[in-house]
CSV table of C-alpha atoms in Angstrom, one decimal:
chain,number,residue,atom,x,y,z
H,7,MET,CA,-21.8,-37.6,5.2
H,8,LEU,CA,-19.4,-38.6,8.2
H,9,ARG,CA,-21.1,-37.5,10.9
H,10,SER,CA,-24.8,-38.7,9.2
H,11,LEU,CA,-23.3,-42.0,9.0
H,12,THR,CA,-21.7,-42.3,12.4
H,13,VAL,CA,-24.1,-41.3,13.5
H,14,VAL,CA,-26.8,-44.6,12.3
H,15,ALA,CA,-23.7,-46.6,13.0
H,16,MET,CA,-24.4,-45.6,16.8
H,17,VAL,CA,-28.5,-46.1,16.4
H,18,ALA,CA,-28.0,-49.8,15.4
H,19,TYR,CA,-25.1,-50.1,17.9
H,20,VAL,CA,-27.0,-49.3,20.6
H,21,VAL,CA,-30.1,-50.9,19.6
H,22,VAL,CA,-27.7,-53.6,18.9
H,23,VAL,CA,-26.5,-54.4,22.6
H,24,TYR,CA,-29.7,-54.7,23.7
H,25,ALA,CA,-30.7,-56.6,21.9
H,26,ILE,CA,-27.7,-58.9,22.3
H,27,VAL,CA,-27.9,-58.4,26.4
H,28,VAL,CA,-32.0,-57.7,27.2
H,29,VAL,CA,-33.1,-60.2,24.9
H,30,GLY,CA,-30.5,-62.8,24.7
H,31,GLY,CA,-29.5,-62.6,28.5
H,32,GLY,CA,-33.0,-63.7,28.7
H,33,ALA,CA,-33.0,-66.8,26.8
H,34,LEU,CA,-30.3,-67.9,28.8
H,35,VAL,CA,-31.7,-67.2,31.5
H,36,GLY,CA,-34.7,-68.7,30.7
H,37,GLU,CA,-36.6,-65.6,30.7
H,38,THR,CA,-39.1,-65.7,27.6
H,39,GLY,CA,-41.9,-62.8,29.3
H,40,ALA,CA,-41.2,-59.5,29.4
H,41,PRO,CA,-37.7,-58.2,29.2
H,42,GLU,CA,-36.1,-58.5,33.6
H,43,LEU,CA,-35.5,-54.8,34.6
H,44,TRP,CA,-31.8,-55.9,35.9
H,45,LEU,CA,-31.2,-56.9,32.1
H,46,SER,CA,-32.1,-53.1,31.2
H,47,VAL,CA,-29.8,-51.4,33.7
H,48,LEU,CA,-27.5,-53.9,32.3
H,49,ALA,CA,-27.5,-53.0,28.4
H,50,THR,CA,-27.8,-49.7,29.0
H,51,ALA,CA,-24.9,-49.4,31.7
H,52,VAL,CA,-22.7,-51.7,29.2
H,53,VAL,CA,-23.8,-49.2,26.3
H,54,ALA,CA,-22.6,-45.9,28.1
H,55,ILE,CA,-19.3,-48.0,28.9
H,56,THR,CA,-18.8,-48.6,25.5
H,57,PHE,CA,-20.5,-45.8,23.6
H,58,GLU,CA,-17.5,-42.9,22.9
H,59,PRO,CA,-15.2,-46.0,22.6
H,60,MET,CA,-17.1,-47.2,19.4
H,61,ARG,CA,-17.7,-44.7,18.2
H,62,ALA,CA,-14.3,-43.1,17.7
H,63,ASP,CA,-13.9,-46.3,16.1
H,64,ILE,CA,-16.6,-46.2,14.0
H,65,SER,CA,-15.5,-42.6,13.0
H,66,ARG,CA,-12.4,-43.1,12.1
H,67,TRP,CA,-12.9,-46.7,10.2
H,68,LEU,CA,-16.0,-44.7,8.2
H,69,ALA,CA,-13.7,-41.9,7.5
H,70,ARG,CA,-11.3,-44.3,6.3
H,71,VAL,CA,-13.6,-45.6,3.5
H,72,LEU,CA,-14.4,-42.8,3.0
H,73,ARG,CA,-11.2,-41.7,1.8
H,74,ARG,CA,-10.6,-44.4,-0.4
H,75,ASP,CA,-11.0,-42.6,-3.7
H,76,ARG,CA,-9.2,-40.3,-3.0
H,77,MET,CA,-5.8,-40.1,-3.9
H,78,THR,CA,-2.4,-41.3,-1.6
H,79,PRO,CA,-0.4,-39.0,0.1
H,80,TYR,CA,2.1,-38.9,-2.7
H,81,GLN,CA,0.0,-39.4,-5.9
H,82,VAL,CA,-1.1,-35.7,-4.1
H,83,LEU,CA,2.5,-35.3,-4.1
H,84,ALA,CA,3.2,-36.2,-7.5
H,85,GLN,CA,0.1,-33.9,-8.8
H,86,PHE,CA,1.5,-30.7,-7.1
H,87,ARG,CA,4.6,-31.4,-7.9
H,88,GLN,CA,2.9,-31.4,-11.7
H,89,THR,CA,1.1,-28.3,-11.6
H,90,ALA,CA,5.0,-26.2,-11.1
H,91,THR,CA,6.0,-27.6,-13.9
H,92,ASP,CA,2.3,-27.5,-16.4
H,93,ALA,CA,2.2,-24.7,-18.8
H,94,TYR,CA,-0.3,-23.3,-16.4
H,95,PRO,CA,-0.9,-19.9,-16.7
H,96,ALA,CA,0.3,-17.5,-13.8
H,97,ALA,CA,-2.9,-16.5,-12.1
H,98,GLU,CA,-3.7,-19.2,-11.8
H,99,LEU,CA,-0.9,-21.2,-9.5
H,100,PRO,CA,-2.7,-20.7,-6.6
H,101,VAL,CA,-6.2,-21.7,-7.2
H,102,ARG,CA,-4.6,-25.4,-8.2
H,103,MET,CA,-2.5,-25.8,-5.5
H,104,ALA,CA,-5.6,-25.1,-3.4
H,105,ARG,CA,-7.4,-27.7,-4.7
H,106,VAL,CA,-5.0,-30.2,-4.8
H,107,LEU,CA,-4.5,-29.0,-0.7
H,108,ALA,CA,-7.9,-29.3,-0.4
H,109,GLU,CA,-8.7,-32.9,-2.5
H,110,GLY,CA,-5.5,-34.3,-1.5
H,111,THR,CA,-7.0,-34.0,2.7
H,112,GLY,CA,-10.2,-34.2,2.2
H,113,ALA,CA,-10.5,-30.5,4.0
H,114,ALA,CA,-14.0,-28.8,4.1
H,115,ALA,CA,-11.6,-25.7,2.5
H,116,ALA,CA,-8.2,-24.9,1.6
H,117,GLN,CA,-6.8,-21.6,1.3
H,118,VAL,CA,-2.6,-19.9,0.3
H,119,TRP,CA,-2.1,-17.0,0.8
H,120,LEU,CA,1.2,-14.8,-0.5
H,121,THR,CA,3.4,-12.8,0.7
H,122,VAL,CA,3.1,-9.9,-1.8
H,123,ARG,CA,4.9,-6.6,-0.5
H,124,GLY,CA,5.4,-8.1,2.9
H,125,ARG,CA,2.3,-8.5,4.1
H,126,LEU,CA,0.1,-11.8,3.6
H,127,GLU,CA,-2.5,-11.5,1.8
H,128,LEU,CA,-5.0,-14.6,1.2
H,129,ALA,CA,-4.4,-15.8,-2.8
H,130,ALA,CA,-6.8,-18.3,-3.7
H,131,ILE,CA,-9.4,-20.1,-1.8
H,132,TRP,CA,-11.2,-23.8,-3.2
H,133,PRO,CA,-13.6,-24.2,-3.2
H,134,ALA,CA,-14.5,-20.5,-4.1
H,135,HIS,CA,-18.1,-20.7,-3.1
H,136,HIS,CA,-16.7,-21.2,1.0
H,137,ALA,CA,-16.6,-18.0,2.4
H,138,ASP,CA,-13.5,-17.3,3.3
H,139,GLU,CA,-14.6,-16.7,7.8
H,140,GLY,CA,-11.5,-14.0,9.1
H,141,GLY,CA,-8.8,-16.4,6.8
H,142,LEU,CA,-6.1,-17.7,8.8
H,143,ALA,CA,-6.5,-16.3,13.1
H,144,ALA,CA,-3.3,-13.4,13.8
H,145,THR,CA,-1.8,-16.1,16.4
H,146,SER,CA,-2.1,-18.5,13.7
H,147,LEU,CA,-0.2,-16.3,11.6
H,148,GLU,CA,2.1,-15.6,13.9
H,149,ALA,CA,2.6,-18.9,14.8
H,150,ALA,CA,3.9,-20.0,11.3
H,151,SER,CA,5.5,-16.7,10.3
H,152,VAL,CA,7.5,-18.0,12.8
H,153,GLY,CA,7.7,-21.6,12.4
H,154,ALA,CA,8.4,-24.6,14.3
H,155,PRO,CA,9.9,-27.8,15.1
H,156,ALA,CA,9.5,-29.6,11.6
H,157,VAL,CA,5.7,-32.6,12.0
H,158,GLY,CA,7.6,-35.8,10.2
H,159,PRO,CA,10.0,-36.4,7.3
H,160,ILE,CA,8.0,-37.3,3.9
H,161,GLU,CA,10.7,-38.7,0.8
H,162,ALA,CA,13.5,-37.6,3.0
H,163,ALA,CA,12.5,-33.5,3.6
H,164,ASP,CA,12.7,-31.2,6.2
H,165,ALA,CA,8.7,-30.5,6.7
H,166,PRO,CA,8.1,-27.6,7.9
H,167,ALA,CA,5.4,-27.1,11.7
H,168,VAL,CA,1.4,-27.6,10.9
H,169,VAL,CA,-0.1,-24.7,13.4
H,170,VAL,CA,-3.8,-26.3,15.1
H,171,GLU,CA,-5.9,-23.0,15.9
H,172,GLY,CA,-10.0,-24.6,16.1
H,173,SER,CA,-10.8,-26.2,13.3
H,174,ARG,CA,-7.9,-24.9,10.8
H,175,ARG,CA,-4.8,-25.6,9.8
H,176,SER,CA,-2.1,-24.4,8.5
H,177,VAL,CA,1.9,-24.0,8.1
H,178,ALA,CA,4.4,-21.8,6.6
H,179,VAL,CA,6.1,-21.5,3.3
H,180,ARG,CA,9.8,-20.5,3.4
H,181,GLU,CA,12.9,-20.3,1.4
H,182,ARG,CA,16.2,-19.5,2.8
H,183,GLY,CA,14.3,-18.6,5.9
H,184,GLU,CA,12.4,-16.4,4.6
H,185,LEU,CA,8.6,-16.6,4.6
H,186,LEU,CA,6.5,-16.5,0.9
H,187,GLY,CA,3.5,-17.7,2.5
H,188,ALA,CA,0.9,-20.1,3.9
H,189,LEU,CA,-0.9,-23.0,3.0
H,190,ALA,CA,-4.3,-23.0,5.4
H,191,VAL,CA,-6.9,-25.8,5.8
H,192,VAL,CA,-9.9,-26.0,7.4
H,193,VAL,CA,-10.9,-29.5,8.1
H,194,ARG,CA,-15.0,-31.1,8.3
H,195,ASP,CA,-16.9,-31.1,11.9
H,196,GLY,CA,-16.4,-33.5,13.7
H,197,GLN,CA,-13.0,-35.8,11.6
H,198,GLU,CA,-9.1,-35.0,12.1
H,199,LEU,CA,-6.2,-35.0,9.7
H,200,THR,CA,-4.7,-38.5,10.2
H,201,PRO,CA,-0.9,-38.4,10.9
H,202,VAL,CA,-0.3,-39.0,7.7
H,203,GLU,CA,-2.1,-35.9,5.8
H,204,GLU,CA,-0.7,-34.1,8.5
H,205,ARG,CA,2.6,-34.8,7.4
H,206,LEU,CA,1.5,-34.7,3.8
H,207,PHE,CA,0.3,-30.9,4.1
H,208,ALA,CA,3.7,-30.0,6.1
H,209,GLY,CA,5.4,-31.7,3.2
H,210,LEU,CA,3.0,-29.2,0.7
H,211,ALA,CA,4.9,-26.2,2.3
H,212,GLY,CA,8.1,-27.5,1.9
H,213,GLN,CA,7.8,-28.3,-2.1
H,214,SER,CA,5.7,-25.5,-3.3
H,215,ALA,CA,8.6,-22.8,-2.3
H,216,LEU,CA,9.4,-22.5,-6.4
H,217,MET,CA,5.5,-22.1,-6.5
H,218,PHE,CA,5.0,-20.2,-4.1
H,219,ARG,CA,7.9,-17.7,-5.0
H,220,VAL,CA,6.3,-16.9,-8.6
H,221,ALA,CA,3.1,-17.1,-8.2
H,222,GLY,CA,4.3,-13.7,-4.6
H,223,LEU,CA,6.2,-12.3,-7.8
H,224,ARG,CA,3.2,-11.7,-10.2
H,225,ALA,CA,1.1,-11.0,-6.9
H,226,GLY,CA,3.2,-7.7,-6.2
H,227,LEU,CA,4.0,-7.4,-10.8
H,228,GLU,CA,-0.2,-6.3,-10.6
H,229,GLN,CA,0.2,-4.4,-7.5
H,230,GLU,CA,2.4,-2.5,-8.9
H,231,LEU,CA,0.8,-2.3,-12.8
H,232,VAL,CA,-2.2,-0.9,-10.9
H,233,ALA,CA,0.3,1.3,-9.3
H,234,VAL,CA,1.8,3.4,-12.0
H,235,ARG,CA,-1.6,3.8,-13.5
H,236,ARG,CA,-2.5,4.7,-11.2
H,237,ARG,CA,0.3,7.7,-11.5
H,238,THR,CA,0.1,7.5,-14.6
H,239,GLY,CA,-3.7,8.9,-14.6
H,240,GLU,CA,-2.4,11.7,-12.0
H,241,LEU,CA,0.4,12.6,-14.2
H,242,ARG,CA,-2.1,13.2,-16.9
H,243,ALA,CA,-5.3,14.9,-14.9
H,244,ALA,CA,-1.6,16.5,-13.2
H,245,ARG,CA,-0.2,17.8,-17.1
H,246,ARG,CA,-4.0,19.0,-18.0
H,247,ASP,CA,-4.6,20.5,-14.6
H,248,LEU,CA,-1.0,22.5,-15.7
H,249,VAL,CA,-2.3,23.6,-19.6
H,250,GLU,CA,-5.3,24.8,-19.1
H,251,ARG,CA,-3.3,26.5,-15.7
H,252,GLN,CA,-0.7,28.2,-18.4
H,253,ASP,CA,-4.1,29.1,-20.6
H,254,ALA,CA,-6.0,30.7,-17.3
H,255,GLU,CA,-2.5,31.9,-16.6
H,256,ARG,CA,-1.6,34.1,-19.4
H,257,GLN,CA,-5.3,35.4,-20.1
H,258,ARG,CA,-4.9,36.8,-16.4
H,259,LEU,CA,-1.4,38.5,-17.9
H,260,GLU,CA,-3.0,40.1,-21.0
H,261,ARG,CA,-6.1,41.3,-19.1
H,262,ASN,CA,-4.4,42.5,-16.8
H,263,ILE,CA,-1.6,43.8,-19.7
H,264,HIS,CA,-4.4,45.4,-22.0
H,265,ASP,CA,-6.4,47.1,-19.2
H,266,GLY,CA,-3.3,48.0,-17.0
H,267,ALA,CA,0.6,48.8,-18.2
H,268,GLN,CA,-0.7,48.8,-21.9
H,269,GLN,CA,-3.3,51.0,-21.7
H,270,GLN,CA,-0.5,53.3,-20.0
H,271,VAL,CA,1.8,53.2,-22.2
H,272,ILE,CA,-0.3,54.5,-25.2
H,273,ALA,CA,-0.7,57.0,-23.3
H,274,LEU,CA,2.1,58.2,-22.9
H,275,LEU,CA,3.2,57.9,-26.0
H,276,VAL,CA,-0.1,59.7,-27.9
H,277,ASN,CA,1.8,62.8,-24.4
H,278,LEU,CA,5.0,62.6,-25.8
H,279,ARG,CA,4.1,62.7,-29.3
H,280,LEU,CA,1.5,65.9,-27.9
H,281,ILE,CA,4.7,67.1,-26.6
H,282,GLN,CA,6.7,66.9,-29.7
H,283,THR,CA,4.1,69.5,-31.2
H,284,LEU,CA,4.5,72.0,-28.6
H,285,LEU,CA,7.8,72.3,-28.4
H,286,GLY,CA,7.6,74.1,-31.8
H,287,ARG,CA,4.6,76.0,-30.2
H,288,SER,CA,4.9,76.6,-26.9
H,289,PRO,CA,7.6,75.2,-25.1
H,290,GLU,CA,6.9,75.9,-21.8
H,291,ARG,CA,4.1,74.9,-22.3
H,292,GLY,CA,5.8,71.8,-24.0
H,293,ALA,CA,8.0,71.6,-20.7
H,294,ARG,CA,5.6,71.7,-18.0
H,295,LEU,CA,3.6,68.1,-20.3
H,296,LEU,CA,7.3,67.0,-20.4
H,297,GLY,CA,7.4,67.4,-16.7
H,298,GLN,CA,4.3,65.4,-15.6
H,299,GLN,CA,5.3,62.1,-18.6
H,300,VAL,CA,7.6,61.1,-15.3
H,301,ALA,CA,5.7,60.0,-13.1
H,302,ALA,CA,3.6,58.6,-15.7
H,303,ALA,CA,5.9,56.5,-16.4
H,304,ARG,CA,6.9,55.6,-12.8
H,305,GLU,CA,3.7,54.0,-12.3
H,306,SER,CA,4.1,52.5,-15.4
H,307,VAL,CA,7.7,50.6,-14.5
H,308,ASP,CA,5.7,50.0,-11.2
H,309,THR,CA,2.3,48.4,-13.3
H,310,LEU,CA,4.3,46.4,-16.1
H,311,THR,CA,6.9,45.4,-11.9
H,312,ALA,CA,3.7,44.3,-9.9
H,313,LEU,CA,2.8,41.8,-12.5
H,314,SER,CA,5.8,40.3,-13.5
H,315,SER,CA,6.3,39.9,-9.3
H,316,GLY,CA,5.1,36.4,-9.9
H,317,LEU,CA,6.6,35.1,-12.4
H,318,TYR,CA,10.4,35.7,-11.0
H,319,PRO,CA,11.0,38.2,-9.1
H,320,PRO,CA,13.7,39.9,-8.5
H,321,MET,CA,14.7,39.2,-5.1
H,322,LEU,CA,15.7,35.7,-6.0
H,323,THR,CA,17.9,36.5,-8.9
H,324,GLN,CA,19.5,39.6,-6.7
H,325,ALA,CA,19.6,38.0,-2.9
H,326,GLY,CA,18.9,34.4,-3.9
H,327,PRO,CA,16.3,32.1,-2.5
H,328,VAL,CA,16.7,32.1,1.5
H,329,ALA,CA,15.4,36.2,1.4
H,330,ALA,CA,12.8,35.9,-2.2
H,331,LEU,CA,11.0,33.2,0.3
H,332,SER,CA,11.4,35.4,3.4
H,333,ALA,CA,9.2,38.3,1.0
H,334,ALA,CA,7.3,36.8,-0.4
H,335,VAL,CA,5.6,34.0,2.6
H,336,THR,CA,5.5,37.1,5.9
H,337,ASP,CA,2.2,38.2,4.9
H,338,GLY,CA,1.1,34.7,3.5
H,339,PRO,CA,-2.3,33.5,5.0
H,340,ILE,CA,-0.7,31.3,7.8
H,341,PRO,CA,2.5,31.2,9.7
H,342,VAL,CA,5.3,30.2,8.3
H,343,GLU,CA,8.8,29.1,10.3
H,344,LEU,CA,11.8,29.6,8.2
H,345,VAL,CA,15.5,28.3,9.0
H,346,SER,CA,18.0,28.4,7.1
H,347,SER,CA,22.1,27.5,7.7
H,348,ARG,CA,24.8,29.3,5.8
H,349,LEU,CA,23.2,29.1,2.0
H,350,PRO,CA,25.7,30.3,-0.4
H,351,ARG,CA,25.1,31.2,-4.1
H,352,CYS,CA,23.8,28.7,-6.6
H,353,PRO,CA,23.4,28.2,-10.2
H,354,SER,CA,19.7,29.8,-11.0
H,355,ASP,CA,18.2,26.5,-12.5
H,356,VAL,CA,19.5,25.2,-9.0
H,357,GLU,CA,18.1,28.4,-6.5
H,358,ALA,CA,14.5,28.9,-8.8
H,359,ALA,CA,14.2,24.9,-8.0
H,360,VAL,CA,14.8,25.7,-3.8
H,361,TYR,CA,12.3,28.4,-4.2
H,362,PHE,CA,9.1,27.4,-6.4
H,363,SER,CA,9.2,23.8,-4.6
H,364,CYS,CA,9.3,25.6,-1.5
H,365,LEU,CA,6.0,28.1,-2.4
H,366,GLU,CA,4.6,25.3,-4.4
H,367,ALA,CA,4.2,23.5,-1.0
H,368,VAL,CA,3.5,26.8,0.9
H,369,GLN,CA,0.4,27.7,-1.1
H,370,ASN,CA,-0.4,23.3,-1.5
H,371,ALA,CA,-0.5,24.2,2.9
H,372,GLY,CA,-2.8,27.1,3.0
H,373,LYS,CA,-5.5,25.4,0.1
H,374,HIS,CA,-5.3,21.6,1.2
H,375,SER,CA,-4.1,20.1,4.0
H,376,GLY,CA,-6.0,23.2,7.2
H,377,ALA,CA,-2.5,23.9,8.4
H,378,ALA,CA,-2.3,26.1,11.1
H,379,ALA,CA,2.3,26.6,10.6
H,380,VAL,CA,4.3,25.5,8.3
H,381,ARG,CA,7.9,25.2,8.9
H,382,ILE,CA,10.6,25.9,6.4
H,383,GLU,CA,14.1,24.3,7.1
H,384,ILE,CA,17.2,24.7,4.4
H,385,ASP,CA,20.2,23.4,5.5
H,386,GLY,CA,23.1,24.3,2.6
H,387,ARG,CA,26.2,21.3,3.1
H,388,PHE,CA,29.8,21.4,0.8
H,389,GLY,CA,33.4,21.2,0.8
H,390,PRO,CA,36.2,22.9,0.6
H,391,GLY,CA,35.9,23.6,-3.4
H,392,GLY,CA,31.4,24.2,-2.9
H,393,ALA,CA,29.7,20.8,-4.1
H,394,GLY,CA,28.0,19.1,-2.1
H,395,GLU,CA,23.7,18.9,-0.9
H,396,ILE,CA,21.1,21.2,-0.2
H,397,ASP,CA,18.6,20.2,2.2
H,398,VAL,CA,15.0,21.4,2.1
H,399,THR,CA,12.4,20.1,4.2
H,400,VAL,CA,9.1,21.8,4.4
H,401,ALA,CA,7.0,20.3,7.4
H,402,ASP,CA,2.7,21.1,8.1
H,403,ASP,CA,0.7,20.8,11.3
H,404,GLY,CA,-2.3,19.8,8.6
H,405,ARG,CA,-5.1,16.9,7.9
H,406,GLY,CA,-2.4,15.0,5.8
H,407,PHE,CA,-2.9,12.2,3.3
H,408,ASP,CA,-2.4,9.0,2.2
H,409,VAL,CA,0.7,8.9,-0.5
H,410,ASP,CA,0.0,5.7,-2.6
H,411,GLU,CA,-3.4,6.7,-3.2
H,412,ARG,CA,-3.8,10.1,-4.0
H,413,THR,CA,-1.3,12.9,-5.5
H,414,GLY,CA,-2.0,15.8,-6.8
H,415,SER,CA,-0.8,18.8,-9.7
H,416,GLY,CA,1.4,20.8,-6.2
H,417,LEU,CA,3.3,17.4,-5.4
H,418,LEU,CA,3.7,15.8,-9.0
H,419,ASN,CA,5.3,19.8,-9.9
H,420,ILE,CA,7.4,20.0,-7.0
H,421,ARG,CA,8.4,16.2,-8.4
H,422,ASP,CA,9.6,18.1,-11.6
H,423,ARG,CA,11.2,20.8,-10.8
H,424,ILE,CA,14.2,19.4,-7.9
H,425,GLU,CA,13.9,16.3,-10.5
H,426,SER,CA,14.9,18.2,-12.9
H,427,VAL,CA,18.3,20.0,-11.2
H,428,ARG,CA,18.9,16.1,-10.2
H,429,GLY,CA,17.2,16.2,-6.6
H,430,THR,CA,15.4,13.6,-5.1
H,431,VAL,CA,11.5,14.2,-2.8
H,432,SER,CA,10.7,11.2,-0.3
H,433,ILE,CA,6.6,12.9,0.3
H,434,THR,CA,5.6,11.6,4.0
H,435,SER,CA,2.4,12.5,5.3
H,436,VAL,CA,0.1,10.4,7.8
H,437,PRO,CA,-3.7,11.2,7.5
H,438,GLY,CA,-5.0,13.6,11.1
H,439,ARG,CA,-1.1,14.5,11.2
H,440,GLY,CA,0.5,16.7,8.7
H,441,THR,CA,2.7,16.8,5.4
H,442,THR,CA,6.8,16.2,5.2
H,443,ILE,CA,7.9,17.2,2.2
H,444,ARG,CA,11.9,17.0,1.4
H,445,SER,CA,14.1,17.2,-1.0
H,446,TRP,CA,17.9,16.9,-1.4
H,447,ILE,CA,19.6,18.7,-4.8
H,448,PRO,CA,22.9,18.1,-5.2
H,449,THR,CA,26.0,20.8,-6.2
H,450,ALA,CA,28.9,21.4,-8.2
H,451,SER,CA,31.7,23.5,-7.2
H,452,ILE,CA,29.9,27.4,-7.1
H,453,ASP,CA,31.7,30.8,-5.9
H,454,ILE,CA,30.6,31.2,-2.7
H,455,VAL,CA,29.0,34.0,-1.7
H,456,ALA,CA,28.0,33.0,2.0
H,457,HIS,CA,24.3,35.5,2.9
H,458,ARG,CA,22.3,35.4,5.9
H,459,THR,CA,18.9,35.7,7.0
């Protein structure tokens, strides 16, 4: 609207100049017929010389006229403060701030940016239908985050600097040096903010720290809530998957026991009863058959040992987690390098947590990451009394993943095992650069019986 009114006013100005110079000047010199050429040239020169200054003056005058129906700067400040004290829902604060800012400065659009978890994010834009063409430019964000000397005082307050970039104006909102967010406006074409509006813009930023603090905390809590809901869903899915896997494993064990060890034990029992009968009738035949049952009994023991090896390996009880891991990963689908310092024997629950968490991590790498190699490092640090810490690291060179977006049942199992012995787990993964799982397990005073691998 301002541009259209300016064009109309300038057309009228040119017509008036020509009328005064050509018609009026001709009348003064007694020329009432066709306009003299030199008068037309003079009128053109006057218009050319005065056009730009006159356009600027008319544009400023029209802008002041159009602004008369807007609030005064101090009314805007008062309404901005009222927004903070009124009982509005916290979610509406950024929108109301953007609206007051746009209406108070007459900008085409206003934006409110909040610092959420260390990043500036667009929280509101007014009017809502205004397209966000890239938001604040990168240079504006950098300048806003650094800060600069104040533009000028508003009610003796020290206002932050307004950063100018094209049609955009941005200003940082800080509290005790902490960047809480930023305000930004997009000025209308052909219109500039007056010095008073510049100071108003900076003053709003200087007095909005409390609102930004509240809005930023709420936005952060909402993100945390979304993350908790996502992780809760993943945990439920993982637990459901764990139950299904346990049921499937029970069925597998039941089938293997029924088809293998149970049949062997039944056959052994039948033969022993037959031997009991034969000993009274044919001692030689009974003795020969009894000797054959030694091999059958040994075969049954071997079958039961094979069935139980996947549940709790005897080597873990006999030699500890390092030796058990070395035996378990030797013939695995991917090469595993195991590096261990002198590690004493620890309580059985600690050793089981180390063994099964490492085994789970190796199996995850083989199933999901496409890793070519895995490295396991186990380091024990203990004081004179045996109290200390076990540091376990499992790293692969696979595809990696976004830890914030996906946490499978395998990783949850690892975390559950380590946390069950008061340990902590750190999972670091970068897409395309592999995954590292590091665990720290504290140990109480123990009898150190060191062993090497």
